[in-house]
Short mmCIF file of C-alpha atoms and ligand atoms in Angstrom, two decimals:
data_model
loop_
_atom_site.label_atom_id
_atom_site.label_comp_id
_atom_site.label_asym_id
_atom_site.label_seq_id
_atom_site.Cartn_x
_atom_site.Cartn_y
_atom_site.Cartn_z
CA UNK A 274 12.17 -10.68 19.53
CA UNK A 275 10.79 -12.47 16.49
CA UNK A 276 7.85 -11.26 14.44
CA UNK A 277 6.18 -12.05 11.13
CA UNK A 278 3.74 -10.50 8.66
CA UNK A 279 2.27 -11.12 5.21
CA UNK A 280 2.38 -8.76 2.25
CA UNK A 281 -0.41 -10.92 0.86
CA UNK A 282 -1.37 -14.58 0.46
CA UNK A 283 -3.49 -16.49 -2.06
CA UNK A 284 -3.37 -17.78 -5.61
CA UNK A 285 -2.72 -14.27 -7.01
CA UNK A 286 0.49 -13.73 -5.05
CA UNK A 287 2.30 -14.67 -1.85
CA UNK A 288 4.97 -13.02 0.30
CA UNK A 289 5.68 -13.24 4.04
CA UNK A 290 8.25 -11.40 6.15
CA UNK A 291 10.06 -13.11 9.03
CA UNK A 292 12.19 -11.01 11.35
CA UNK A 293 14.56 -11.78 14.22
CA UNK A 294 16.49 -8.91 15.78
CA UNK A 295 18.01 -6.94 12.92
CA UNK A 296 17.58 -9.75 10.37
CA UNK A 297 14.65 -9.69 7.99
CA UNK A 298 13.83 -12.11 5.18
CA UNK A 299 11.05 -12.32 2.62
CA UNK A 300 9.56 -15.75 1.91
CA UNK A 301 8.51 -15.75 -1.78
CA UNK A 302 7.38 -12.76 -3.80
CA UNK A 303 4.45 -13.15 -6.17
CA UNK A 304 3.84 -9.39 -6.55
CA UNK A 305 5.24 -6.88 -9.02
CA UNK A 306 7.99 -4.50 -7.93
CA UNK A 307 5.86 -1.40 -7.25
CA UNK A 308 3.17 -3.49 -5.56
CA UNK A 309 5.79 -5.20 -3.36
CA UNK A 310 7.30 -1.85 -2.36
CA UNK A 311 3.85 -0.49 -1.55
CA UNK A 312 2.98 -3.53 0.56
CA UNK A 313 6.34 -3.41 2.38
CA UNK A 314 5.69 0.26 3.15
CA UNK A 315 2.37 -0.73 4.73
CA UNK A 316 4.45 -2.77 7.22
CA UNK A 317 6.88 0.08 7.83
CA UNK A 318 9.60 -1.49 5.66
CA UNK A 319 11.45 -0.72 2.48
CA UNK A 320 12.98 -3.33 0.18
CA UNK A 321 16.45 -2.27 1.32
CA UNK A 322 15.57 -3.57 4.81
CA UNK A 323 15.46 -7.14 3.43
CA UNK A 324 18.56 -9.31 3.98
CA UNK A 325 17.38 -12.16 1.78
CA UNK A 326 14.55 -13.60 -0.27
CA UNK A 327 13.81 -17.29 0.33
CA UNK A 328 11.89 -19.03 -2.43
CA UNK A 329 9.72 -22.10 -1.83
CA UNK A 330 9.15 -23.11 -5.48
CA UNK A 331 8.89 -21.77 -9.02
CA UNK A 332 5.13 -21.21 -9.37
CA UNK A 333 4.31 -17.68 -10.43
CA UNK A 334 2.34 -16.75 -7.29
CA UNK A 335 5.59 -17.32 -5.33
CA UNK A 336 8.42 -16.54 -7.75
CA UNK A 337 6.81 -14.07 -10.18
CA UNK A 338 8.14 -10.91 -8.52
CA UNK A 339 11.46 -12.21 -7.17
CA UNK A 340 13.80 -11.47 -10.11
CA UNK A 341 12.94 -7.78 -10.42
CA UNK A 342 12.90 -7.19 -6.66
CA UNK A 343 16.24 -8.98 -6.17
CA UNK A 344 17.94 -7.24 -9.10
CA UNK A 345 16.59 -3.79 -8.30
CA UNK A 346 17.65 -3.92 -4.64
CA UNK A 347 20.57 -6.40 -4.91
CA UNK A 348 19.03 -8.90 -2.49
CA UNK A 349 20.41 -12.47 -2.40
CA UNK A 350 17.90 -15.24 -3.22
CA UNK A 351 18.06 -18.59 -1.41
CA UNK A 352 16.48 -21.58 -3.13
CA UNK A 353 16.94 -25.24 -4.05
CA UNK A 354 18.85 -26.26 -7.17
CA UNK A 355 15.65 -27.62 -8.69
CA UNK A 356 13.83 -24.31 -8.22
CA UNK A 357 16.79 -22.44 -9.71
CA UNK A 358 16.80 -24.80 -12.72
CA UNK A 359 13.12 -24.09 -13.33
CA UNK A 360 13.54 -20.29 -13.06
CA UNK A 361 13.82 -18.70 -16.51
CA UNK A 362 14.95 -15.16 -15.66
CA UNK A 363 17.06 -16.09 -12.62
CA UNK A 364 19.59 -13.47 -11.46
CA UNK A 365 22.35 -16.10 -11.16
CA UNK A 366 24.80 -13.77 -9.44
CA UNK A 367 22.31 -13.35 -6.56
CA UNK A 368 21.29 -17.02 -6.22
CA UNK A 369 22.39 -19.03 -3.16
CA UNK A 370 21.62 -22.74 -3.52
CA UNK A 371 20.52 -24.77 -0.51
CA UNK A 372 19.80 -28.41 0.21
CA UNK A 373 16.20 -28.88 1.42
CA UNK A 374 17.62 -31.14 4.15
CA UNK A 375 20.31 -28.89 5.65
CA UNK A 376 19.93 -26.06 8.10
CA UNK A 377 21.52 -22.75 7.15
CA UNK A 378 21.98 -19.40 8.87
CA UNK A 379 21.32 -15.84 7.71
CA UNK A 380 22.66 -13.53 10.43
CA UNK A 381 20.24 -13.84 13.42
CA UNK A 382 18.00 -16.46 11.78
CA UNK A 383 18.52 -20.23 11.78
CA UNK A 384 16.57 -21.71 8.91
CA UNK A 385 15.55 -25.35 8.56
CA UNK A 386 14.26 -26.12 5.05
CA UNK A 387 12.16 -29.23 4.48
CA UNK A 388 10.82 -30.86 1.30
CA UNK A 389 7.08 -31.00 0.58
CA UNK A 390 4.94 -32.90 -1.95
CA UNK A 391 3.87 -30.33 -4.58
CA UNK A 392 3.91 -30.29 -8.39
CA UNK A 393 7.08 -28.23 -8.74
CA UNK A 394 10.71 -29.21 -9.50
CA UNK A 395 12.17 -29.22 -5.95
CA UNK A 396 9.73 -27.47 -3.60
CA UNK A 397 10.67 -26.83 0.02
CA UNK A 398 9.26 -24.90 2.95
CA UNK A 399 11.01 -23.40 5.99
CA UNK A 400 11.09 -23.29 9.79
CA UNK A 401 12.78 -20.20 11.27
CA UNK A 402 14.38 -19.90 14.71
CA UNK A 403 16.30 -17.36 16.77
CA UNK A 404 17.65 -20.21 18.90
CA UNK A 405 14.72 -20.11 21.34
CA UNK A 406 11.51 -19.59 19.35
CA UNK A 407 10.40 -21.37 16.17
CA UNK A 408 8.20 -20.09 13.36
CA UNK A 409 7.03 -22.74 10.88
CA UNK A 410 5.91 -21.84 7.35
CA UNK A 411 3.96 -24.23 5.10
CA UNK A 412 2.11 -23.50 1.87
CA UNK A 413 1.61 -25.38 -1.36
CA UNK A 414 1.66 -29.02 -0.28
CA UNK A 415 -0.74 -31.65 -1.61
CA UNK A 416 -0.38 -33.99 1.35
CA UNK A 417 1.22 -34.22 4.78
CA UNK A 418 4.28 -36.44 5.26
CA UNK A 419 5.67 -37.78 8.58
CA UNK A 420 8.74 -35.58 8.01
CA UNK A 421 6.55 -32.45 7.73
CA UNK A 422 4.84 -33.37 11.01
CA UNK A 423 8.22 -33.83 12.72
CA UNK A 424 9.64 -30.53 11.47
CA UNK A 425 6.50 -28.50 12.30
CA UNK A 426 6.08 -29.90 15.82
CA UNK A 427 6.70 -27.63 18.83
CA UNK A 428 6.60 -24.33 16.94
CA UNK A 429 5.68 -21.05 18.68
CA UNK A 430 4.01 -19.79 15.50
CA UNK A 431 2.67 -21.57 12.43
CA UNK A 432 1.81 -20.05 9.05
CA UNK A 433 -0.14 -22.84 7.36
CA UNK A 434 -1.94 -23.26 4.07
CA UNK A 435 -5.71 -23.78 4.35
CA UNK A 436 -6.35 -23.77 0.59
CA UNK A 437 -9.79 -25.14 -0.07
CA UNK A 438 -12.94 -26.73 1.24
CA UNK A 439 -13.31 -30.07 -0.54
CA UNK A 440 -17.07 -29.69 -1.13
CA UNK A 441 -16.68 -26.14 -2.49
CA UNK A 442 -13.88 -27.29 -4.82
CA UNK A 443 -16.04 -30.19 -6.06
CA UNK A 444 -19.09 -28.01 -6.69
CA UNK A 445 -17.13 -24.95 -7.84
CA UNK A 446 -16.39 -23.47 -11.29
CA UNK A 447 -12.88 -24.89 -11.86
CA UNK A 448 -12.46 -27.22 -14.88
CA UNK A 449 -12.16 -30.93 -13.95
CA UNK A 450 -8.41 -31.06 -14.63
CA UNK A 451 -7.74 -28.13 -12.29
CA UNK A 452 -10.00 -29.62 -9.60
CA UNK A 453 -7.96 -32.83 -9.78
CA UNK A 454 -4.68 -30.91 -9.62
CA UNK A 455 -5.66 -28.74 -6.63
CA UNK A 456 -7.21 -31.64 -4.73
CA UNK A 457 -4.48 -34.15 -5.64
CA UNK A 458 -1.55 -35.34 -3.53
CA UNK A 459 0.80 -32.86 -5.27
CA UNK A 460 -1.66 -29.94 -5.13
CA UNK A 461 -2.84 -27.91 -2.16
CA UNK A 462 -3.90 -28.64 1.43
CA UNK A 463 -7.63 -28.71 2.07
CA UNK A 464 -9.04 -27.34 5.32
CA UNK A 465 -9.44 -30.91 6.57
CA UNK A 466 -5.85 -31.86 5.68
CA UNK A 467 -4.43 -28.72 7.33
CA UNK A 468 -6.57 -29.23 10.44
CA UNK A 469 -5.45 -32.87 10.49
CA UNK A 470 -1.83 -31.73 10.44
CA UNK A 471 -2.47 -29.47 13.46
CA UNK A 472 -4.15 -32.37 15.26
CA UNK A 473 -1.14 -34.62 14.58
CA UNK A 474 1.69 -32.42 15.86
CA UNK A 475 2.82 -30.95 19.19
CA UNK A 476 1.02 -27.60 19.46
CA UNK A 477 1.74 -27.08 23.18
CA UNK A 478 4.00 -24.08 22.48
CA UNK A 479 1.80 -22.58 19.79
CA UNK A 480 0.98 -18.86 20.38
CA UNK A 481 0.19 -17.78 16.82
CA UNK A 482 -1.60 -19.55 13.99
CA UNK A 483 -1.99 -17.74 10.67
CA UNK A 484 -4.03 -19.45 7.96
CA UNK A 485 -2.63 -18.76 4.49
CA UNK A 486 -3.09 -19.35 0.75
CA UNK A 487 -6.90 -19.51 1.08
CA UNK A 488 -8.65 -19.94 -2.26
CA UNK A 489 -10.97 -17.02 -2.99
CA UNK A 490 -13.13 -19.37 -5.10
CA UNK A 491 -13.14 -22.59 -3.09
CA UNK A 492 -12.92 -21.50 0.54
CA UNK A 493 -14.07 -18.91 3.06
CA UNK A 494 -12.14 -17.58 6.07
CA UNK A 495 -15.05 -18.66 8.31
CA UNK A 496 -14.84 -22.30 7.18
CA UNK A 497 -11.05 -22.46 7.50
CA UNK A 498 -11.00 -20.74 10.89
CA UNK A 499 -13.68 -22.99 12.34
CA UNK A 500 -11.82 -26.17 11.31
CA UNK A 501 -8.51 -24.88 12.64
CA UNK A 502 -10.14 -23.85 15.93
CA UNK A 503 -11.77 -27.26 16.27
CA UNK A 504 -8.43 -29.01 15.67
CA UNK A 505 -6.74 -26.95 18.38
CA UNK A 506 -9.69 -26.86 20.79
CA UNK A 507 -9.65 -23.05 20.87
CA UNK A 508 -11.97 -20.23 19.81
CA UNK A 509 -11.65 -18.93 16.21
CA UNK A 510 -10.96 -15.35 17.38
CA UNK A 511 -7.54 -16.52 18.57
CA UNK A 512 -6.60 -17.28 14.94
CA UNK A 513 -6.03 -15.09 11.89
CA UNK A 514 -6.21 -15.44 8.11
CA UNK A 515 -3.66 -13.82 5.80
CA UNK A 516 -5.59 -11.97 3.11
CA UNK A 517 -4.81 -11.69 -0.62
CA UNK A 518 -5.11 -7.90 -0.64
CA UNK A 519 -4.59 -6.81 2.98
CA UNK A 520 -1.95 -9.45 3.89
CA UNK A 521 -1.49 -9.71 7.65
CA UNK A 522 -0.12 -7.07 10.00
CA UNK A 523 2.84 -7.84 12.27
CA UNK A 524 2.47 -10.58 14.86
CA UNK A 525 5.06 -10.56 17.63
CA UNK A 526 6.58 -13.48 19.52
CA UNK A 527 7.80 -11.95 22.75
ZN1 ZN B 887 2.57 -23.90 -6.03
ZN1 ZN B 888 0.91 -21.06 -4.41
#
């Protein structure tokens, strides 16, 4: 059985858990140590249940809590060389460097990393498999490449960034420079871009879609859910949003 959950997702902190059999990994950790332990507990886990932390890139909402969590619980951290180079307080003895083009294995999980366009040193995202099912994770990408479409096709579950509504970003309170960064090709996926990705890949096996990294300023769950539902031709109640505070409770792939 595979299952996944979120400790939380959004610009103030991100962390997801992916589990297959007895293997459990955390994707990113943008929360402080006590907060992370509290949120893990909410999911029935303790930090000692984690076999690895996989990092997508060095931005604080993804990497900010990783060093303390890894050191305190002696958890290995998998990441690209570029991300490691950009990480100031890296626990080098716990770092395991990967190529964003090569599959690797952590116990029961096969993990396919893939590069994404984002304004970080060497950002990558991950697709997880137990050999039969596939769970694709994507956050923090400014645009969608053909390679991303290929890697994310035919997944059983997708955890996808729906960051902002373009009109809300335009009319919102962010300074011009930040608006350009978020909306740019190395920024974050808009609802329309994320929905376009779903419309451009094989979703025939898809049983779970979790929308993630929603901006609290420039988006609403209702807007994101309605665009995702339209792209898939389903009703919005079939879909879920990962929340900044509440995260997302376990979803099982039987
Ligand atoms: Zn980022
Ligand atoms: Zn982020």
